[in-house]
Coordinates of C-alpha atoms in Angstrom, one line a residue:
X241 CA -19.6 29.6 -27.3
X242 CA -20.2 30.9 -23.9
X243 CA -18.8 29.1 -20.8
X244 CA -22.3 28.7 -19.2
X245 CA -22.9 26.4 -22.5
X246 CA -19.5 24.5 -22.6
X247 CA -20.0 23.1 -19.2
X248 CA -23.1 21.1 -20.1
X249 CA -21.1 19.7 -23.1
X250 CA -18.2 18.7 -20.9
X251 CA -20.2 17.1 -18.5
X252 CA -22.4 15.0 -21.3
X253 CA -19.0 14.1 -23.1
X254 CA -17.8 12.8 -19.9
X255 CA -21.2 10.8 -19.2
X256 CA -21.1 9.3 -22.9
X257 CA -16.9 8.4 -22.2
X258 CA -17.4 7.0 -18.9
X259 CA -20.7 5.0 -20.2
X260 CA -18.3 3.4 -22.9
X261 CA -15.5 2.6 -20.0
X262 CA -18.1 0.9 -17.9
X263 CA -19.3 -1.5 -21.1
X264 CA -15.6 -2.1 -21.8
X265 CA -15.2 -3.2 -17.9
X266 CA -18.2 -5.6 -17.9
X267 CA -17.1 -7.1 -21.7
X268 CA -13.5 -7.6 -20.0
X269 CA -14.0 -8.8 -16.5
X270 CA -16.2 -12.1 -18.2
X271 CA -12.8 -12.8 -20.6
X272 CA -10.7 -12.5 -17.6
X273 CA -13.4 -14.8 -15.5
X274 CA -12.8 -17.3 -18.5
X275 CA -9.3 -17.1 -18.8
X276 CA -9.6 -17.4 -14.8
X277 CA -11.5 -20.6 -15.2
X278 CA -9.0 -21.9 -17.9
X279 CA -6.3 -21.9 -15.3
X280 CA -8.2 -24.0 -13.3
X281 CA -10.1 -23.8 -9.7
X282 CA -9.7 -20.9 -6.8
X283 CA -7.5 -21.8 -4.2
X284 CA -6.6 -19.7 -1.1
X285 CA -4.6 -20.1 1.5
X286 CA -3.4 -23.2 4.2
X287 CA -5.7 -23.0 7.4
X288 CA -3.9 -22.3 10.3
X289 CA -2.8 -24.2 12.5
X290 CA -0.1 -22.7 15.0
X291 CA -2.1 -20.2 17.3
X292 CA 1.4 -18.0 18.2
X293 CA 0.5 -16.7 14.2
X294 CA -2.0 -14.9 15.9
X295 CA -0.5 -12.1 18.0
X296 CA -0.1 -9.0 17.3
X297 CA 3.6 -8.4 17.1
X298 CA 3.0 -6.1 20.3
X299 CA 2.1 -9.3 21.9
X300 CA 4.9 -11.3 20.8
X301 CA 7.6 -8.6 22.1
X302 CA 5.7 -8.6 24.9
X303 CA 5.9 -12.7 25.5
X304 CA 8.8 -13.0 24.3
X305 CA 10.5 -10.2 26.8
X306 CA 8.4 -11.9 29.6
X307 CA 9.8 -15.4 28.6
X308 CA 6.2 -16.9 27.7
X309 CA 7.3 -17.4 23.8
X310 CA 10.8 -17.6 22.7
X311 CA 12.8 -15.8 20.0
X312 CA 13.7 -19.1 18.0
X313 CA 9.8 -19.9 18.6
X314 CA 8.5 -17.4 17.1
X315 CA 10.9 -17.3 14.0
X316 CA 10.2 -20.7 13.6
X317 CA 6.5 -20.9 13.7
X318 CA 6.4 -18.1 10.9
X319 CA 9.1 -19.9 8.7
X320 CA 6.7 -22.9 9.1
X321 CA 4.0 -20.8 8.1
X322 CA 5.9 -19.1 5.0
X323 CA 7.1 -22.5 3.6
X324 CA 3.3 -23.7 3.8
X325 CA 2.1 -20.6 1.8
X326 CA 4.2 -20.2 -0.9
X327 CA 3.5 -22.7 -3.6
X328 CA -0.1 -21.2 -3.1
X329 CA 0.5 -17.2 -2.8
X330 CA 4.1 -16.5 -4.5
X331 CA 4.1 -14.1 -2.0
X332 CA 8.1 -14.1 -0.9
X333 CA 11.3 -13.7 -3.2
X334 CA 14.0 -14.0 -0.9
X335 CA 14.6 -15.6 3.2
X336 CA 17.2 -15.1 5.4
X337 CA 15.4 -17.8 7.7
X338 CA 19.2 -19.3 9.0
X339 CA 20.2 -16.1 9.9
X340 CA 17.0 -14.6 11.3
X341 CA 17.2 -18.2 13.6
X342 CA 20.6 -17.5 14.5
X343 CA 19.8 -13.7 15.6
X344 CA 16.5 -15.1 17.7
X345 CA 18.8 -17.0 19.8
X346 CA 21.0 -14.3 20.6
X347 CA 17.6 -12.5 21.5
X348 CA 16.6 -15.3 23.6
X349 CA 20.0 -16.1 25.4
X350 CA 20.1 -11.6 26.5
X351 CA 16.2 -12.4 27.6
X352 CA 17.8 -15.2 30.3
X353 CA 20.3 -12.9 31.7
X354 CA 18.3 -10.1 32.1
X355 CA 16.4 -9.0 35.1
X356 CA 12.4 -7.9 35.6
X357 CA 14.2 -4.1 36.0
X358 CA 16.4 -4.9 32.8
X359 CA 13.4 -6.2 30.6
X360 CA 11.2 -3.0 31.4
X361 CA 13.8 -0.9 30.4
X362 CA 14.1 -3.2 27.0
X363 CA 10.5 -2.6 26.5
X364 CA 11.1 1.3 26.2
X365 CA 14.6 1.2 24.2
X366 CA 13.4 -2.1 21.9
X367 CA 10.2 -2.7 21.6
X368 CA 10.1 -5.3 19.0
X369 CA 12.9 -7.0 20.4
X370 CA 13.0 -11.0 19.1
X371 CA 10.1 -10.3 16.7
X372 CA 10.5 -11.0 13.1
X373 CA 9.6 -8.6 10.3
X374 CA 9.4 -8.6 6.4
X375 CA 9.5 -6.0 3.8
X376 CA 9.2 -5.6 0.1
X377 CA 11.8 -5.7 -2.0
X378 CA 12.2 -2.4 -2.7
X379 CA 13.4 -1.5 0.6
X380 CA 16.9 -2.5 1.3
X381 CA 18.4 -5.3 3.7
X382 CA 21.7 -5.6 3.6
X383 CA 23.1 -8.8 1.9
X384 CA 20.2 -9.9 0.3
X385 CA 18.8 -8.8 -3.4
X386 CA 16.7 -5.6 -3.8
X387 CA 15.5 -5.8 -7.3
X388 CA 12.5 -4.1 -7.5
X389 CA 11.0 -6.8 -9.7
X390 CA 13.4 -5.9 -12.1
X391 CA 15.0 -8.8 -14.4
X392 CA 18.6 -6.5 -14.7
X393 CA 18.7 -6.0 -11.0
X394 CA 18.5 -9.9 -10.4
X395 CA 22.0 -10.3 -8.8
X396 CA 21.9 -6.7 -7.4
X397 CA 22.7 -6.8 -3.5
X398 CA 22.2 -4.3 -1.5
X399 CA 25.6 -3.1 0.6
X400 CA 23.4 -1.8 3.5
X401 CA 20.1 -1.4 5.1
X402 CA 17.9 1.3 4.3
X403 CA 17.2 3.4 7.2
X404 CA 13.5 1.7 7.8
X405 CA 15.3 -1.4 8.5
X406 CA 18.5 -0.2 10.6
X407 CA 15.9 1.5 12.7
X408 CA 13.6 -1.8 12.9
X409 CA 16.9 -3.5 13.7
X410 CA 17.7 -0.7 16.8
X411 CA 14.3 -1.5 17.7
X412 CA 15.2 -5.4 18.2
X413 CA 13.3 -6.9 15.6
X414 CA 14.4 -9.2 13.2
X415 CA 14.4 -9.5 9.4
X416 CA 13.1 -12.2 7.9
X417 CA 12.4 -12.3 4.6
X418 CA 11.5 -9.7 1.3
X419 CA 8.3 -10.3 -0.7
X420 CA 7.1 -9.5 -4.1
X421 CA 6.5 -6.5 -5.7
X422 CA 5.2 -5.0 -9.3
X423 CA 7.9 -4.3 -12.0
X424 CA 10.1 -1.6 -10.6
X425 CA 6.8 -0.6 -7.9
X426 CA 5.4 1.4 -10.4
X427 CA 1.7 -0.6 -10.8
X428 CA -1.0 -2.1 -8.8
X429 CA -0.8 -5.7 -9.8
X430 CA 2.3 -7.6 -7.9
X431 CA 4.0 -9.3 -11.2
X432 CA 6.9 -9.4 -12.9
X433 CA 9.2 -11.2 -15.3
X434 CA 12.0 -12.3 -12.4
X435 CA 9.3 -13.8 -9.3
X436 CA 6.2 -14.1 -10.9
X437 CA 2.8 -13.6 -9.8
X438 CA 1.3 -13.0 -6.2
X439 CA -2.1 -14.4 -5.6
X440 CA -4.6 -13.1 -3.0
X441 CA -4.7 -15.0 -0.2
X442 CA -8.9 -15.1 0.1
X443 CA -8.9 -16.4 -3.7
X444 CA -6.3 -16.9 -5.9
X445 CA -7.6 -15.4 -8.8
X446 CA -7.6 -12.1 -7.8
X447 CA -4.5 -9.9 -7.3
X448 CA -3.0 -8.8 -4.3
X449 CA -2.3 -4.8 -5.6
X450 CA 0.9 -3.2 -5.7
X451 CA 3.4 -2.2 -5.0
X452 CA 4.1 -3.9 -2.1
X453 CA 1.3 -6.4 -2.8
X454 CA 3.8 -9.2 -1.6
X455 CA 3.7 -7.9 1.7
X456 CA 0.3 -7.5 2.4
X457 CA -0.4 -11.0 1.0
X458 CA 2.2 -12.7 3.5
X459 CA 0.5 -9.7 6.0
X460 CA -2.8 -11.7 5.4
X461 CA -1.6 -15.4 5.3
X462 CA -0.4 -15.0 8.5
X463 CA 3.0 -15.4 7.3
X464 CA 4.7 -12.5 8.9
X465 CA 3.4 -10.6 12.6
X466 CA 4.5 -6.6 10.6
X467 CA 5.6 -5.5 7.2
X468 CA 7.1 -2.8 5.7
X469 CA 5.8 -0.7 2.6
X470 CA 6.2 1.6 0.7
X471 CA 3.8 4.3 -0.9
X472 CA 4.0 6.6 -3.9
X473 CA 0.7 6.4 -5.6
X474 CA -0.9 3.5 -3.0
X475 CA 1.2 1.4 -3.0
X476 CA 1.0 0.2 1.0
X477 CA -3.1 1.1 1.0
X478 CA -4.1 -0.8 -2.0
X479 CA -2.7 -4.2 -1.1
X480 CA -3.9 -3.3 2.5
X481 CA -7.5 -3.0 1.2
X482 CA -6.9 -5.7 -1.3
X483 CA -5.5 -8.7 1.6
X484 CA -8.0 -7.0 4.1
X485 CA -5.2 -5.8 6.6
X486 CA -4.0 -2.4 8.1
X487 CA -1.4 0.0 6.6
X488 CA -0.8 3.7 7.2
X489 CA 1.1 6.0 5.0
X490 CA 2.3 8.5 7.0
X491 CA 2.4 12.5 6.1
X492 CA 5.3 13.5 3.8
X493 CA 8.8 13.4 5.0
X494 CA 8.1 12.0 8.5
X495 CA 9.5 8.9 7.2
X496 CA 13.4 8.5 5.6
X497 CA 13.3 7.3 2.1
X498 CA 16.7 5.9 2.1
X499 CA 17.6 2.6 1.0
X500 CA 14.1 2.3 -1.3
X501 CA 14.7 1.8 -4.8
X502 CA 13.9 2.9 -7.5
X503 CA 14.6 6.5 -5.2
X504 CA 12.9 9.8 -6.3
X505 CA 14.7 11.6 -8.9
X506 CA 13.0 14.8 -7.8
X507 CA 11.9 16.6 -4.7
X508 CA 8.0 16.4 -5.7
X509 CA 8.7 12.8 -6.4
X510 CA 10.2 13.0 -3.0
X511 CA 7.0 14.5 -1.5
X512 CA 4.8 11.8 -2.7
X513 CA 7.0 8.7 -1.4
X514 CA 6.4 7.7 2.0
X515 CA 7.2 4.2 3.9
X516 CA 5.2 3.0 6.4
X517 CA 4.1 0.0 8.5
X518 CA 1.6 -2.6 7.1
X519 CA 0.1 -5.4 9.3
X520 CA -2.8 -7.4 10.9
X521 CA -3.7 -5.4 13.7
X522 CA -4.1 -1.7 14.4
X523 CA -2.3 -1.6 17.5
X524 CA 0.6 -2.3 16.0
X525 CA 0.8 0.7 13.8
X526 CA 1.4 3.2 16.3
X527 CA 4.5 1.6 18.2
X528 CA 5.9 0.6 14.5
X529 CA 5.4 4.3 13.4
X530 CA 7.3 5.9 16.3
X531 CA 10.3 3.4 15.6
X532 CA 10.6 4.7 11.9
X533 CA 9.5 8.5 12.2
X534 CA 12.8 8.6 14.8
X535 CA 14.0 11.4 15.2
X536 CA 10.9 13.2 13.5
X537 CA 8.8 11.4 16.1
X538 CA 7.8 14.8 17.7
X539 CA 6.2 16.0 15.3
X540 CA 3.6 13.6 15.4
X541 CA 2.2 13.7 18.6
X542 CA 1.8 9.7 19.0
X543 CA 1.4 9.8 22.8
X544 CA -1.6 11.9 22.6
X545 CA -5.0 10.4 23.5
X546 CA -7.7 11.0 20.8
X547 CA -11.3 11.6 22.5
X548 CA -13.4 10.3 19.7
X549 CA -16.6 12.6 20.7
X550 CA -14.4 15.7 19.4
X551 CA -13.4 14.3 16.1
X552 CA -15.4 16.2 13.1
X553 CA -15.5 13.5 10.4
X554 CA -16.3 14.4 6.8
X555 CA -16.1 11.5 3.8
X556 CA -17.2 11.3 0.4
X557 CA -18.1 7.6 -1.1
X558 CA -17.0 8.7 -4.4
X559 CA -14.7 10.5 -6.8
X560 CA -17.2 12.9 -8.3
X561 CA -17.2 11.1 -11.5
X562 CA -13.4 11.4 -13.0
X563 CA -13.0 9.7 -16.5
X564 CA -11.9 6.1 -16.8
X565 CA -12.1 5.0 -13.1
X566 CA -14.5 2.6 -11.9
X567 CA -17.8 3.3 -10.0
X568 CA -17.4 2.3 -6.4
X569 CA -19.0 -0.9 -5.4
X570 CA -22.2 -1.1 -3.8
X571 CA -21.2 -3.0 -0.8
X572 CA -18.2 -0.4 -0.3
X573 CA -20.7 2.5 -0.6
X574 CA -22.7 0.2 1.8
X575 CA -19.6 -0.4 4.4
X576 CA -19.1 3.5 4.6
X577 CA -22.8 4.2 5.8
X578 CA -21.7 2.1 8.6
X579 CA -18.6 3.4 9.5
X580 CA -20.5 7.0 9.8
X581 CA -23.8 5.7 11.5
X582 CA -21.7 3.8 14.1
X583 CA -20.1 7.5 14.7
X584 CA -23.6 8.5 14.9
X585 CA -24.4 6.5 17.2
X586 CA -21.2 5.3 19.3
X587 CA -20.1 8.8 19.7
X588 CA -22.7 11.9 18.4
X589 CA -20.8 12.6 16.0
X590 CA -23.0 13.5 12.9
X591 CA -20.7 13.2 9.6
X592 CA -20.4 15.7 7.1
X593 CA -20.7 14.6 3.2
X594 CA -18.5 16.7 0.9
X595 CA -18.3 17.1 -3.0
X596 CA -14.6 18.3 -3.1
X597 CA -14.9 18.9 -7.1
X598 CA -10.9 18.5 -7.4
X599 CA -10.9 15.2 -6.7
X600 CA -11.6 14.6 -10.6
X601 CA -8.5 15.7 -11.5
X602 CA -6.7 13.0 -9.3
X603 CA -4.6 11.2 -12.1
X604 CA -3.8 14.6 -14.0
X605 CA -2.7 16.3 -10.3
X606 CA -0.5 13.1 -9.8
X607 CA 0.7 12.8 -12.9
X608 CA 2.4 16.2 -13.1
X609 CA 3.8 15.6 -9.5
X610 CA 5.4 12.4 -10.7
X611 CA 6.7 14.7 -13.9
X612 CA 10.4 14.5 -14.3
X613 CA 12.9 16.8 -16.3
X614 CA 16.1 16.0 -18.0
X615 CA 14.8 12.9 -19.6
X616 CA 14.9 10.6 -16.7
X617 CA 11.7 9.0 -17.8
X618 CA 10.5 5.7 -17.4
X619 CA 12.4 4.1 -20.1
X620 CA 15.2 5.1 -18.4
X621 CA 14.3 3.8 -14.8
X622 CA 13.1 0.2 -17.0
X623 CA 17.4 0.4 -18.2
X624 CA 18.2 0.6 -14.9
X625 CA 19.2 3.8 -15.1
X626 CA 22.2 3.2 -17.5
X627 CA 20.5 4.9 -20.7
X628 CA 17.0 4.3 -22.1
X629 CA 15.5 1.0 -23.4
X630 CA 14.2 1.4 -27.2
X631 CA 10.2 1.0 -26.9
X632 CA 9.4 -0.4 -30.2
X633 CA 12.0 -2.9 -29.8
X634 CA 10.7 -4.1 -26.3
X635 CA 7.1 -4.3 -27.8
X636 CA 8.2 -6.6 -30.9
X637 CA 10.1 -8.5 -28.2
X638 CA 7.4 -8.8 -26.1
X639 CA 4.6 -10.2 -28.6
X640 CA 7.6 -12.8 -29.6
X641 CA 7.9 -13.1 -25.8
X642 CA 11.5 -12.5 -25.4
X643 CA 10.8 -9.3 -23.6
X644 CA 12.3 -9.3 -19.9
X645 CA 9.4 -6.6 -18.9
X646 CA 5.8 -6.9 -17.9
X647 CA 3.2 -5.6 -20.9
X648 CA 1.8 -3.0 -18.1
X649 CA 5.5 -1.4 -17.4
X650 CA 6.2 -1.1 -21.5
X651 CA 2.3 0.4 -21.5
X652 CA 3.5 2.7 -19.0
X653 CA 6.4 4.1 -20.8
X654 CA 4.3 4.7 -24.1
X655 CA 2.0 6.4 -21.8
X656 CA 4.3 8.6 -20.2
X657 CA 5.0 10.2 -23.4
X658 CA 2.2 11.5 -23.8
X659 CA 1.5 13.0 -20.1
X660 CA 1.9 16.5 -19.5
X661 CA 5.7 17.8 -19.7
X662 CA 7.9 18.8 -16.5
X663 CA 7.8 23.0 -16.8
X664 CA 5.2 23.4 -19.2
X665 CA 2.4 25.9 -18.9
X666 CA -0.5 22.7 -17.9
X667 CA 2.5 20.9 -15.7
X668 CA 2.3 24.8 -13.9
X669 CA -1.6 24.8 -13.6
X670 CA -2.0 21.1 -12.4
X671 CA 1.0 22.0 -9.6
X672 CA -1.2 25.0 -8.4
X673 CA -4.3 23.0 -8.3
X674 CA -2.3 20.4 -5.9
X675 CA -1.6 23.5 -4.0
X676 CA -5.2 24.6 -3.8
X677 CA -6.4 20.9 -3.0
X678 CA -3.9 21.0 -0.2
X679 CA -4.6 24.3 1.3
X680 CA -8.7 23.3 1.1
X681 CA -8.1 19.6 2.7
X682 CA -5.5 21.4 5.5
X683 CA -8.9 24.1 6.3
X684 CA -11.5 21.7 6.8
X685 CA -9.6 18.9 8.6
X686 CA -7.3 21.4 11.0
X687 CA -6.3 19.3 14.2
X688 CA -8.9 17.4 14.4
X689 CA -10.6 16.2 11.7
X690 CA -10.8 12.9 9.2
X691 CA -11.7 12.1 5.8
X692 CA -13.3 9.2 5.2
X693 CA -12.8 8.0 1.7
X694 CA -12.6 4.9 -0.8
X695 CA -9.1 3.1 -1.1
X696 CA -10.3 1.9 -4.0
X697 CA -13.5 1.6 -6.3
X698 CA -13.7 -2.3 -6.2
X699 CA -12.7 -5.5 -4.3
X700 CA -9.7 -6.8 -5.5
X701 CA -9.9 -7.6 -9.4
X702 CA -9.1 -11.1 -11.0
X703 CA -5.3 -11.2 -12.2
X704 CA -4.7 -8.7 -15.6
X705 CA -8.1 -7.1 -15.1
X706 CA -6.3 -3.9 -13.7
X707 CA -5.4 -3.3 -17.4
X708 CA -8.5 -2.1 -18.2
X709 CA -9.0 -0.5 -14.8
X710 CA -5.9 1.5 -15.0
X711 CA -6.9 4.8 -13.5
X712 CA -8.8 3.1 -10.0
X713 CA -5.6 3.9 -8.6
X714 CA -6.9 7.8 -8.2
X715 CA -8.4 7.5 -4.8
X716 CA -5.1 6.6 -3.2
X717 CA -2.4 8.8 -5.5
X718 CA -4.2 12.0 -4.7
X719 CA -3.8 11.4 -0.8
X720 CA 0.4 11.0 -2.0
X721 CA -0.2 14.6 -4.0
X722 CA -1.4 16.4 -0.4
X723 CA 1.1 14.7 1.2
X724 CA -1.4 13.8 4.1
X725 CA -1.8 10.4 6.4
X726 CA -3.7 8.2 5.3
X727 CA -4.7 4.7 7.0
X728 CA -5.9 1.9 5.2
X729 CA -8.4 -0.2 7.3
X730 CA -10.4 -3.5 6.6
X731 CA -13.8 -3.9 7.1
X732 CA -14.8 -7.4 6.4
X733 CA -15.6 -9.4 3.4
X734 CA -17.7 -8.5 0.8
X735 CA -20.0 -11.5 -1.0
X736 CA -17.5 -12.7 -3.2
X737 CA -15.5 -13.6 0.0
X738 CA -12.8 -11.0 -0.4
X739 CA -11.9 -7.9 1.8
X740 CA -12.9 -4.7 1.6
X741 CA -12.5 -1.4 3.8
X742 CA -11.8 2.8 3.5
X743 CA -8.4 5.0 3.9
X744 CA -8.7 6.9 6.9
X745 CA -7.2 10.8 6.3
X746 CA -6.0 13.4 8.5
X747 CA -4.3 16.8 8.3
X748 CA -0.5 17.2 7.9
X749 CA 0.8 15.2 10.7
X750 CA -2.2 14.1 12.5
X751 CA -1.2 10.2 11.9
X752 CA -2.2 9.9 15.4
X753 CA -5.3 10.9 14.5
X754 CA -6.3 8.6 11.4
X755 CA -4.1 5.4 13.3
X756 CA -6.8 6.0 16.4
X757 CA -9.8 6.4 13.9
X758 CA -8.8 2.5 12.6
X759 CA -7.9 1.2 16.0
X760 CA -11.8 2.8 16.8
X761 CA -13.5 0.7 13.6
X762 CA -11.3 -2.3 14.6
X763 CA -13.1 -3.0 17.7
X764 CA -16.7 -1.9 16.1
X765 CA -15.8 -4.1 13.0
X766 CA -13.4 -6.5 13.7
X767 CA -10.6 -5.6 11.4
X768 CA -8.6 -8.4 9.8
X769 CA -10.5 -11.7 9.2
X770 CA -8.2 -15.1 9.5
X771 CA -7.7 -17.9 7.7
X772 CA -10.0 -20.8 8.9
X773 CA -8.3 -22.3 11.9
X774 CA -7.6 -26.0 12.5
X775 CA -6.5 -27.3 15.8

């Protein structure tokens, strides 16, 4: 059969499997509305009613250094605000709120001492001096648990901080508390067998993604001012779409990695990880991103000013049509003709629509850079790295519910088997086309270009429904393949009531680039949408 004749084929195959995906979507998402309404009515989140939970946590440092807030003020009023949200979102696993409290006063009683000379300088060398800050539980605080959702890990303390946090710490800000992630941050629902379920803060039948879904629930609640993620397949820009807030995942190995478990157990594994900052407002990614790039701060280019009338901008509204992944809503499809008519119109710039045909191999490409050799699967990451758990036995243990791991993470290690092997002649292949994909992403965009694309197909799905929806992931993993920036920005609610937005991309290590694209659609948008607020 000629190759002229085995493309039509291929293509009609896919239309007839993606058709049959599609009905299985619309049969599932009415048993997950039922199960849904079985659990009883929506709920979302306390109103607000401590104003101070509205800064940016720029604005805090800068009150609190000018003596307009305290320290111990703003610790507490978020502490209020976490114990008010957390029989409603599950959004937290472990506080340190005594020791946080203690800390802030320290902060406060340096502010009182301090003159205006002194607290200028503080600015520059601590810049989120007296703010409190929360990350998931992946990332290491010392004395407290990092499980990773894990049920094995449950007394597991970490000795130290990872390096995000001992540079958040240089920077003067405070720890607070560590929120809820998906078993062992490998899946874009936040549950597991050891915390639970997180619940989206605009309606709590709908997830909050993962992995660090936690954080950008207590992000959206209002029940932290900054957060940080981490991202190895989207895991900071879908629960950033998903809560409506900002995140940016910053270009491969800008950011340390030390101190996040589970850690890579390769270098492409390596490539793909990246931490990042994950909050309300877009002004506060920038100052958070020169604080944990440190010493690669350089190479970023964060001082320099972006003039938006000599951007190029280039998006696509869709994957191209890769198997088993949703079609992108309507009213997302709808939100990105705005962002490029306001460019139109706010600044001459005339967007250029692309059909990059690669992108339909998304889960294959990031699936052979997640690959590992010498057996260090995911059966061995679910043991905690001390051998391999026995599959079969975990499913029978499971369906007699006895099993200390999620359904999903089990389904994961079955389907791991039958991915593509680490060295073989496809793994090969699939890592050339990453490098191809790269190389054509790194040409169009240069210095000064953006891709404006989906973080995700749909508005966040009702609990469980991502098990049908496996692959929707795609749109954010392939960003973690090039190894590019990519920041996640809100733009308002769709009809349901729940946020929606695009990821913002830009070359290799043009962050400034995407951060000043969002900080551009905040004002023309209006970025993250509160709680209702009662005085």
């Amino acid at each position: 059969m000629s190759s002229k004749r085995k493309v039509p084929i291929m293509q009609s195959k896919g239309q007839i499997l993606n058709a049959i995906h599609r009905i299985i979507e619309l049969i599932a998402r009415k048993i997950f509305l039922f199960m849904a309404f079985l659990r009883g009515p929506a709920e979302s989140q306390p109103p607000l009613k401590d104003l101070t939970l509205l800064h940016s946590a720029t604005t805090l440092a800068f009150k609190i250094r000018n003596k307009q807030l305290t320290s111990e003020q703003v610790l507490q009023s978020y502490i209020d605000r976490i114990r008010e949200i957390q029989p409603v979102l599950n959004c937290v696993v472990e506080d340190r709120f005594e020791d946080a409290l203690k800390e802030a006063r320290k902060c406060d009683e340096f502010i009182k001492s301090q003159d205006a000379s002194s607290l200028q300088a503080l600015a520059k060398e601590k810049p989120f001096f007296g703010v409190p800050f929360t990350t998931k539980d992946c990332i290491g605080i010392a004395k407290m648990k990092q499980t990773a959702g894990l049920t094995i890990r449950k007394n597991i303390v970490a000795e130290r901080d990872a390096e995000v946090v001992r540079l958040m710490r240089v920077a003067g800000a405070i720890p607070l508390a560590t929120t809820n992630v998906s078993e062992l941050a490998m899946w874009w629902e936040t549950s597991n067998c050891l915390y639970g379920t997180t619940k989206n803060p605009y309606n709590t039948r709908h997830i909050v993604g993962g992995s660090s879904g936690g954080e950008g629930c207590i992000q959206a609640a209002a029940g932290s001012p900054l957060g940080i993620g981490s991202d190895i397949g989207g895991s900071i820009r879908m629960p950033c779409f998903f809560n409506g807030i900002f995140g940016h995942k910053p270009s491969k190995g800008i950011v340390s990695n030390d101190g996040q478990y589970p850690s890579a157990q390769s270098e492409d594994q390596d490539q793909l990880l990246a931490i990042g900052p994950m909050c309300r407002y877009a002004q506060d990614l920038l100052p958070t991103l020169k604080v944990l790039a440190n010493k690669n701060v350089d190479m970023l280019r964060l001082d320099e000013k972006v003039d938006m009338s000599k951007i190029k901008v280039y998006y696509m509204d869709g994957d191209g049509g890769q198997f088993f992944t949703s079609a992108v809503d309507p009213e997302i499809k709808e939100a990105m003709k705005k962002v490029v008519h306001y460019f139109e119109k706010a600044h001459k710039i005339k967007a250029t629509k692309l059909n990059i045909r690669k992108l339909k191999k998304s889960i294959a490409l990031w699936m052979a850079n997640m690959s590992c050799k010498d057996e260090k699967d995911f059966t061995y990451e679910l043991s905690n790295r001390n051998g391999h758990i026995t599959l079969w036995w975990e499913f029978l243990k499971w369906m007699l519910f006895m099993s200390n791991h999620t359904l999903i993470a089990l389904l994961t290690a079955m389907f791991e088997r039958f991915a593509v092997k680490h060295g073989s002649d496809k793994h090969m292949q699939f890592m050339q086309e990453s490098k191809d994909l790269y190389r054509e992403f790194q040409e169009f965009l240069g210095e000064d270009g953006v891709f404006l694309y989906p973080t995700h197909p749909t508005a966040a799905p009702l609990h469980h429904e991502p098990l049908i929806k496996a692959f929707n992931f795609s749109y954010t993993g392939i960003i973690n393949v090039l190894g590019l920036p990519a920041t996640a920005c809100p733009l308002g609610l769709n009809k349901e009531g729940l946020p929606i937005g695009i990821q913002i991309v830009g070359g290799l290590h043009q962050d400034h680039l995407t951060i000043a694209v969002a900080e551009e659609l905040e004002r023309a948008f209006g970025g993250w949408v509160p709680p209702p607020i009662v005085a």
